[in-house]
mmCIF file with all atom_site columns, C-alpha atoms in Angstrom:
data_model
loop_
_atom_site.group_PDB
_atom_site.id
_atom_site.type_symbol
_atom_site.label_atom_id
_atom_site.label_alt_id
_atom_site.label_comp_id
_atom_site.label_asym_id
_atom_site.label_entity_id
_atom_site.label_seq_id
_atom_site.pdbx_PDB_ins_code
_atom_site.Cartn_x
_atom_site.Cartn_y
_atom_site.Cartn_z
_atom_site.occupancy
_atom_site.B_iso_or_equiv
_atom_site.pdbx_formal_charge
_atom_site.auth_seq_id
_atom_site.auth_comp_id
_atom_site.auth_asym_id
_atom_site.auth_atom_id
_atom_site.pdbx_PDB_model_num
ATOM 1  C CA . UNK A 1 1  ? 0.000   0.000   0.000  1.00 0.00 ? 1  UNK A CA 1
ATOM 2  C CA . UNK A 1 2  ? 1.458   3.341   -1.010 1.00 0.00 ? 2  UNK A CA 1
ATOM 3  C CA . UNK A 1 3  ? 0.682   6.777   0.436  1.00 0.00 ? 3  UNK A CA 1
ATOM 4  C CA . UNK A 1 4  ? -2.227  7.596   -1.890 1.00 0.00 ? 4  UNK A CA 1
ATOM 5  C CA . UNK A 1 5  ? -3.839  4.211   -1.195 1.00 0.00 ? 5  UNK A CA 1
ATOM 6  C CA . UNK A 1 6  ? -3.398  4.770   2.538  1.00 0.00 ? 6  UNK A CA 1
ATOM 7  C CA . UNK A 1 7  ? -4.956  8.239   2.305  1.00 0.00 ? 7  UNK A CA 1
ATOM 8  C CA . UNK A 1 8  ? -7.912  6.787   0.361  1.00 0.00 ? 8  UNK A CA 1
ATOM 9  C CA . UNK A 1 9  ? -8.404  4.030   2.950  1.00 0.00 ? 9  UNK A CA 1
ATOM 10 C CA . UNK A 1 10 ? -8.165  6.507   5.836  1.00 0.00 ? 10 UNK A CA 1
ATOM 11 C CA . UNK A 1 11 ? -10.659 8.883   4.259  1.00 0.00 ? 11 UNK A CA 1
ATOM 12 C CA . UNK A 1 12 ? -13.108 6.056   3.624  1.00 0.00 ? 12 UNK A CA 1
ATOM 13 C CA . UNK A 1 13 ? -12.776 4.511   7.093  1.00 0.00 ? 13 UNK A CA 1
ATOM 14 C CA . UNK A 1 14 ? -12.930 7.837   8.977  1.00 0.00 ? 14 UNK A CA 1
ATOM 15 C CA . UNK A 1 15 ? -15.550 9.299   6.625  1.00 0.00 ? 15 UNK A CA 1
ATOM 16 C CA . UNK A 1 16 ? -13.528 12.436  5.893  1.00 0.00 ? 16 UNK A CA 1
ATOM 17 C CA . UNK A 1 17 ? -12.276 13.943  2.656  1.00 0.00 ? 17 UNK A CA 1
ATOM 18 C CA . UNK A 1 18 ? -9.051  12.707  1.097  1.00 0.00 ? 18 UNK A CA 1
ATOM 19 C CA . UNK A 1 19 ? -7.592  16.178  1.600  1.00 0.00 ? 19 UNK A CA 1
ATOM 20 C CA . UNK A 1 20 ? -8.282  16.002  5.348  1.00 0.00 ? 20 UNK A CA 1
ATOM 21 C CA . UNK A 1 21 ? -6.913  12.461  5.610  1.00 0.00 ? 21 UNK A CA 1
ATOM 22 C CA . UNK A 1 22 ? -3.762  13.509  3.732  1.00 0.00 ? 22 UNK A CA 1
ATOM 23 C CA . UNK A 1 23 ? -3.329  16.502  6.070  1.00 0.00 ? 23 UNK A CA 1
ATOM 24 C CA . UNK A 1 24 ? -3.636  14.254  9.146  1.00 0.00 ? 24 UNK A CA 1
ATOM 25 C CA . UNK A 1 25 ? -1.139  11.750  7.734  1.00 0.00 ? 25 UNK A CA 1
ATOM 26 C CA . UNK A 1 26 ? 1.313   14.545  6.884  1.00 0.00 ? 26 UNK A CA 1
ATOM 27 C CA . UNK A 1 27 ? 0.947   16.057  10.373 1.00 0.00 ? 27 UNK A CA 1
ATOM 28 C CA . UNK A 1 28 ? 1.477   12.640  11.982 1.00 0.00 ? 28 UNK A CA 1
ATOM 29 C CA . UNK A 1 29 ? 4.656   12.037  9.985  1.00 0.00 ? 29 UNK A CA 1
ATOM 30 C CA . UNK A 1 30 ? 5.937   15.524  10.811 1.00 0.00 ? 30 UNK A CA 1
ATOM 31 C CA . UNK A 1 31 ? 5.288   15.167  14.542 1.00 0.00 ? 31 UNK A CA 1
ATOM 32 C CA . UNK A 1 32 ? 6.895   11.710  14.712 1.00 0.00 ? 32 UNK A CA 1
ATOM 33 C CA . UNK A 1 33 ? 9.905   13.058  12.807 1.00 0.00 ? 33 UNK A CA 1
ATOM 34 C CA . UNK A 1 34 ? 10.279  16.017  15.174 1.00 0.00 ? 34 UNK A CA 1
ATOM 35 C CA . UNK A 1 35 ? 10.035  13.886  18.323 1.00 0.00 ? 35 UNK A CA 1
ATOM 36 C CA . UNK A 1 36 ? 12.491  11.287  16.990 1.00 0.00 ? 36 UNK A CA 1
ATOM 37 C CA . UNK A 1 37 ? 14.892  14.043  15.889 1.00 0.00 ? 37 UNK A CA 1
ATOM 38 C CA . UNK A 1 38 ? 14.925  15.487  19.430 1.00 0.00 ? 38 UNK A CA 1
ATOM 39 C CA . UNK A 1 39 ? 15.646  12.044  20.830 1.00 0.00 ? 39 UNK A CA 1
ATOM 40 C CA . UNK A 1 40 ? 14.487  12.752  24.378 1.00 0.00 ? 40 UNK A CA 1
ATOM 41 C CA . UNK A 1 41 ? 11.303  10.684  24.138 1.00 0.00 ? 41 UNK A CA 1
ATOM 42 C CA . UNK A 1 42 ? 9.666   8.051   21.989 1.00 0.00 ? 42 UNK A CA 1
ATOM 43 C CA . UNK A 1 43 ? 6.311   7.993   20.225 1.00 0.00 ? 43 UNK A CA 1
ATOM 44 C CA . UNK A 1 44 ? 4.161   5.016   21.179 1.00 0.00 ? 44 UNK A CA 1
ATOM 45 C CA . UNK A 1 45 ? 0.844   3.917   19.748 1.00 0.00 ? 45 UNK A CA 1
ATOM 46 C CA . UNK A 1 46 ? -0.065  1.177   22.258 1.00 0.00 ? 46 UNK A CA 1
ATOM 47 C CA . UNK A 1 47 ? -0.281  -2.254  20.676 1.00 0.00 ? 47 UNK A CA 1
ATOM 48 C CA . UNK A 1 48 ? 0.740   -0.940  17.254 1.00 0.00 ? 48 UNK A CA 1
ATOM 49 C CA . UNK A 1 49 ? 4.105   0.845   16.848 1.00 0.00 ? 49 UNK A CA 1
ATOM 50 C CA . UNK A 1 50 ? 6.845   2.581   18.777 1.00 0.00 ? 50 UNK A CA 1
ATOM 51 C CA . UNK A 1 51 ? 9.215   5.086   17.167 1.00 0.00 ? 51 UNK A CA 1
ATOM 52 C CA . UNK A 1 52 ? 12.445  6.122   18.895 1.00 0.00 ? 52 UNK A CA 1
ATOM 53 C CA . UNK A 1 53 ? 15.946  7.427   18.226 1.00 0.00 ? 53 UNK A CA 1
ATOM 54 C CA . UNK A 1 54 ? 18.847  5.174   19.132 1.00 0.00 ? 54 UNK A CA 1
ATOM 55 C CA . UNK A 1 55 ? 22.547  5.914   19.435 1.00 0.00 ? 55 UNK A CA 1
ATOM 56 C CA . UNK A 1 56 ? 25.056  3.919   17.415 1.00 0.00 ? 56 UNK A CA 1
ATOM 57 C CA . UNK A 1 57 ? 28.562  3.794   18.831 1.00 0.00 ? 57 UNK A CA 1
ATOM 58 C CA . UNK A 1 58 ? 31.640  4.473   16.725 1.00 0.00 ? 58 UNK A CA 1
ATOM 59 C CA . UNK A 1 59 ? 33.123  1.320   15.294 1.00 0.00 ? 59 UNK A CA 1
ATOM 60 C CA . UNK A 1 60 ? 35.783  -0.091  13.035 1.00 0.00 ? 60 UNK A CA 1
ATOM 61 C CA . UNK A 1 61 ? 34.704  -1.749  9.796  1.00 0.00 ? 61 UNK A CA 1
ATOM 62 C CA . UNK A 1 62 ? 36.501  -3.063  6.729  1.00 0.00 ? 62 UNK A CA 1
ATOM 63 C CA . UNK A 1 63 ? 36.439  -1.751  3.194  1.00 0.00 ? 63 UNK A CA 1
ATOM 64 C CA . UNK A 1 64 ? 35.090  -4.747  1.245  1.00 0.00 ? 64 UNK A CA 1
ATOM 65 C CA . UNK A 1 65 ? 37.221  -3.969  -1.820 1.00 0.00 ? 65 UNK A CA 1
ATOM 66 C CA . UNK A 1 66 ? 40.577  -3.489  -0.113 1.00 0.00 ? 66 UNK A CA 1
ATOM 67 C CA . UNK A 1 67 ? 40.104  -5.118  3.289  1.00 0.00 ? 67 UNK A CA 1
ATOM 68 C CA . UNK A 1 68 ? 41.496  -1.939  4.833  1.00 0.00 ? 68 UNK A CA 1
ATOM 69 C CA . UNK A 1 69 ? 40.019  -1.017  8.255  1.00 0.00 ? 69 UNK A CA 1
ATOM 70 C CA . UNK A 1 70 ? 37.984  2.191   8.314  1.00 0.00 ? 70 UNK A CA 1
ATOM 71 C CA . UNK A 1 71 ? 36.456  4.144   11.182 1.00 0.00 ? 71 UNK A CA 1
ATOM 72 C CA . UNK A 1 72 ? 32.703  4.722   11.200 1.00 0.00 ? 72 UNK A CA 1
ATOM 73 C CA . UNK A 1 73 ? 31.694  7.668   13.347 1.00 0.00 ? 73 UNK A CA 1
ATOM 74 C CA . UNK A 1 74 ? 29.095  7.464   16.090 1.00 0.00 ? 74 UNK A CA 1
ATOM 75 C CA . UNK A 1 75 ? 25.623  8.529   15.065 1.00 0.00 ? 75 UNK A CA 1
ATOM 76 C CA . UNK A 1 76 ? 21.921  8.109   15.503 1.00 0.00 ? 76 UNK A CA 1
ATOM 77 C CA . UNK A 1 77 ? 19.301  5.988   13.791 1.00 0.00 ? 77 UNK A CA 1
ATOM 78 C CA . UNK A 1 78 ? 15.553  5.552   14.009 1.00 0.00 ? 78 UNK A CA 1
ATOM 79 C CA . UNK A 1 79 ? 14.109  2.412   15.542 1.00 0.00 ? 79 UNK A CA 1
ATOM 80 C CA . UNK A 1 80 ? 10.560  1.261   14.849 1.00 0.00 ? 80 UNK A CA 1
ATOM 81 C CA . UNK A 1 81 ? 9.169   -1.583  16.952 1.00 0.00 ? 81 UNK A CA 1
ATOM 82 C CA . UNK A 1 82 ? 5.962   -3.469  16.268 1.00 0.00 ? 82 UNK A CA 1
ATOM 83 C CA . UNK A 1 83 ? 3.427   -3.721  19.076 1.00 0.00 ? 83 UNK A CA 1
ATOM 84 C CA . UNK A 1 84 ? 1.538   -6.828  20.159 1.00 0.00 ? 84 UNK A CA 1
ATOM 85 C CA . UNK A 1 85 ? -1.603  -6.168  18.070 1.00 0.00 ? 85 UNK A CA 1
ATOM 86 C CA . UNK A 1 86 ? 0.450   -5.577  14.923 1.00 0.00 ? 86 UNK A CA 1
ATOM 87 C CA . UNK A 1 87 ? 2.462   -8.747  15.553 1.00 0.00 ? 87 UNK A CA 1
ATOM 88 C CA . UNK A 1 88 ? -0.762  -10.754 15.924 1.00 0.00 ? 88 UNK A CA 1
ATOM 89 C CA . UNK A 1 89 ? -2.143  -9.252  12.706 1.00 0.00 ? 89 UNK A CA 1
ATOM 90 C CA . UNK A 1 90 ? 1.049   -10.217 10.882 1.00 0.00 ? 90 UNK A CA 1
ATOM 91 C CA . UNK A 1 91 ? 0.614   -13.831 12.017 1.00 0.00 ? 91 UNK A CA 1
ATOM 92 C CA . UNK A 1 92 ? -2.766  -13.873 10.317 1.00 0.00 ? 92 UNK A CA 1
ATOM 93 C CA . UNK A 1 93 ? -4.775  -14.167 13.504 1.00 0.00 ? 93 UNK A CA 1
#
């Protein structure tokens, strides 16, 4: 399902216009992005998803072409965890 299909499904299920559903989806994505970028808290939709920022430590890796060790700087990444209801839905229950 792509974004336009999701917007259509949301508008049908919530009985709102596609424009309103698209605005809500855009606002949701923006808010989640802002909270994750700050990194001081996580966004949780109970039973469905959790979004959070995690720290990745600096590490040494190898260049696959030369085998030469290279340093990879510390950084941050986004972590998305599935909740219990989403896991059950994925099992086909």
